[in-house]
Structure formats: C-alpha cells, structure tokens
Amino acid sequence: KDLSRLGRNSSLTGLYINFTFPKYNVRYIAINDHFDTIDPNSTDSDIAGIKNWFNEFFAKDTSRKIRAVQKAKGERGVPLTTNVPFGYLKDPNDHNHLIPDPETAPVVVKIYDLVLKGWGNHRIRDYLRETKVPVPSWYMHIRGIEDKSHMFPDEESKYIWRPDTLRLLIRNRVYCGDCVLCKSDTVFKTKKHFKTDEADWITVENTHEPIVSRETWERANELVAVKRREYKETLKDDLNIFSGLLKCADCGKALSRRKYGSNSSHMIYVCGTYAT
C-alpha cells in the first residue's frame, strides 16, 4: 500500500530501497505513495527518504504515548503483564486484580516457611522434587496458558525446580501484596529488552491480597541475601542458623562452625584467619 508497510525504520527501509532491491533486481511498488523503483529518477523517489523518516517518527511517537499510558496504569497498581505470577489467578470479576490460587498459593507459603527455617536453595529444591511439587511452567502448560510440552519429556521433569525460579519467587514483592512495575524496557528500533535501574521501578503497595505477610517476605529476603552454608550428612537436620551472620571483630571474615571435641552436639565458632 505505502512505504510504511515496508518498514518504519528509516535506516533499514532506505537500505532496502537504495541497495538491496537494485542489487537483486527487485521491483518495489508503493501504490498510495506513487513510488516505483523501476524509475529511480522520479520526484517520488526523491522524497521517499523523507516519507520514511516521517513513518518512523509516527511509530516512535505512538510508542511514546503507549509507554505513558502503561506508566499511568502502573502508578495505579494495575498489572501490566499478561501472565499472572505463580500462586495467583486473575479475578473473574476484574481481570486487572489478582486473587490467591487455592491450588498453588500453599506451595508459595511452604517455600517461604522453608526459607525462614534456614533452608538453602538446593535443599528446598530437593524437598519439592521429593514431595512431587510441579514447577510453575507445568501449571501454565496444563491450564492451556502456554505450550510447554517440550520442557517435560518425562514425568520426573515436571518436579525439577530451577534455582533461578526459587530465587525470583522469593524476591517477588507480589507475594506480600505489592505490585512492582516497569522493571524492564525496550529499545525502540531493535526491540532489545534491558533491565531498568531499581530507582525507576514503580512500586504500589497493598494492591491485592498477599499470600505471605510483609514481615515474612522481608525476613525471608534478609536470609537469602546472606551467603549461607548447610551441613550435610549427620548435621543435615541441625542447620547453622548463624551461617553468614557472625563476623570476626578483627578481620571481618565470617566465622565458621566446628565441632568441639568428640561430642558433635557441642559447636564453636572460629575465625579462619586466627584458627590453629
């Protein structure tokens, strides 16, 4: 129909018209713009570059207006994503409102409980696999939200939680009732996604019913922010609750826990710098 149908990127559109099409003997016709590459010396060809620039400007201006509308929605606490977070459903009476999912919300509560007990990422993953708790993408698949069949070649694969899935779930403020928006953006021409600075995020508190209390969310994130080490073998059930928290007053390094004598129930904390 017109030059804008070929593209709204003036640089690429000009490259096609002036170099690519002539190189491969391609004839391009834009009826509404009276443009035809068979006659490169026509006056319509001369202003094609200007029209391409205006087409790009129009698309960029439209994109800017859409971003402004999205930002206004975000400031009101309206979710901007199509898929809802794991543990929630869209309210049937208001698709912009989230309600806890009775099937998956208990899984979120259990994960936070394990974090508060001092369990690390790997231990929680093992627990979820042993108790056969499906991953979030499995629920998306069986509910017809998105085809994820390629991710589950066998029965066991749907119980294998990725470390990043747990980490993002624990850090997500949506579970304490908040809505955090504008965490990413795109470059207009390339459509490349990039993460925005945390200072540019929009956080609206108490937009929906929380799955965990705000105190639970804050405490869980305090714990995962500290590098912790879990004891295995005989000490697996006796987790070091002070791991990563106790520091040497002299050198500032974390204190490590060691057995005192032959009695494993007696433990001491020592600094590796001064330990002998």
PDB file of C-alpha atoms in Angstrom, residues 87-89 91 97-101 105 173-178 205-213:
ATOM      1  CA  GLY A  87       0.328 -18.600  43.204  1.00  0.00           C
ATOM      2  CA  TYR A  88      -2.231 -16.146  41.825  1.00  0.00           C
ATOM      3  CA  LEU A  89      -5.207 -16.102  39.470  1.00  0.00           C
ATOM      4  CA  ASP A  91     -10.116 -12.195  39.466  1.00  0.00           C
ATOM      5  CA  HIS A  97      -6.994  -7.724  40.019  1.00  0.00           C
ATOM      6  CA  LEU A  98      -5.133 -10.732  41.451  1.00  0.00           C
ATOM      7  CA  ILE A  99      -6.540 -13.318  43.853  1.00  0.00           C
ATOM      8  CA  PRO A 100      -4.656 -16.228  45.505  1.00  0.00           C
ATOM      9  CA  ASP A 101      -4.806 -19.528  43.636  1.00  0.00           C
ATOM     10  CA  ALA A 105      -0.684 -20.499  46.818  1.00  0.00           C
ATOM     11  CA  ARG A 173       7.112  -8.463  46.186  1.00  0.00           C
ATOM     12  CA  VAL A 174       3.813  -9.561  44.665  1.00  0.00           C
ATOM     13  CA  TYR A 175       3.529 -12.216  47.389  1.00  0.00           C
ATOM     14  CA  CYS A 176       3.320  -9.610  50.150  1.00  0.00           C
ATOM     15  CA  GLY A 177       0.578  -7.711  48.315  1.00  0.00           C
ATOM     16  CA  ASP A 178       2.664  -5.199  46.338  1.00  0.00           C
ATOM     17  CA  GLU A 205       1.762  -1.370  47.990  1.00  0.00           C
ATOM     18  CA  ASN A 206      -1.326  -3.332  49.036  1.00  0.00           C
ATOM     19  CA  THR A 207      -2.840  -3.726  45.571  1.00  0.00           C
ATOM     20  CA  HIS A 208      -4.115  -7.268  46.178  1.00  0.00           C
ATOM     21  CA  GLU A 209      -4.423  -9.948  48.854  1.00  0.00           C
ATOM     22  CA  PRO A 210      -0.970 -11.129  49.999  1.00  0.00           C
ATOM     23  CA  ILE A 211      -0.025 -14.795  50.192  1.00  0.00           C
ATOM     24  CA  VAL A 212       2.579 -14.190  52.898  1.00  0.00           C
ATOM     25  CA  SER A 213       2.818 -11.373  55.415  1.00  0.00           C
TER      26      SER A 213
END
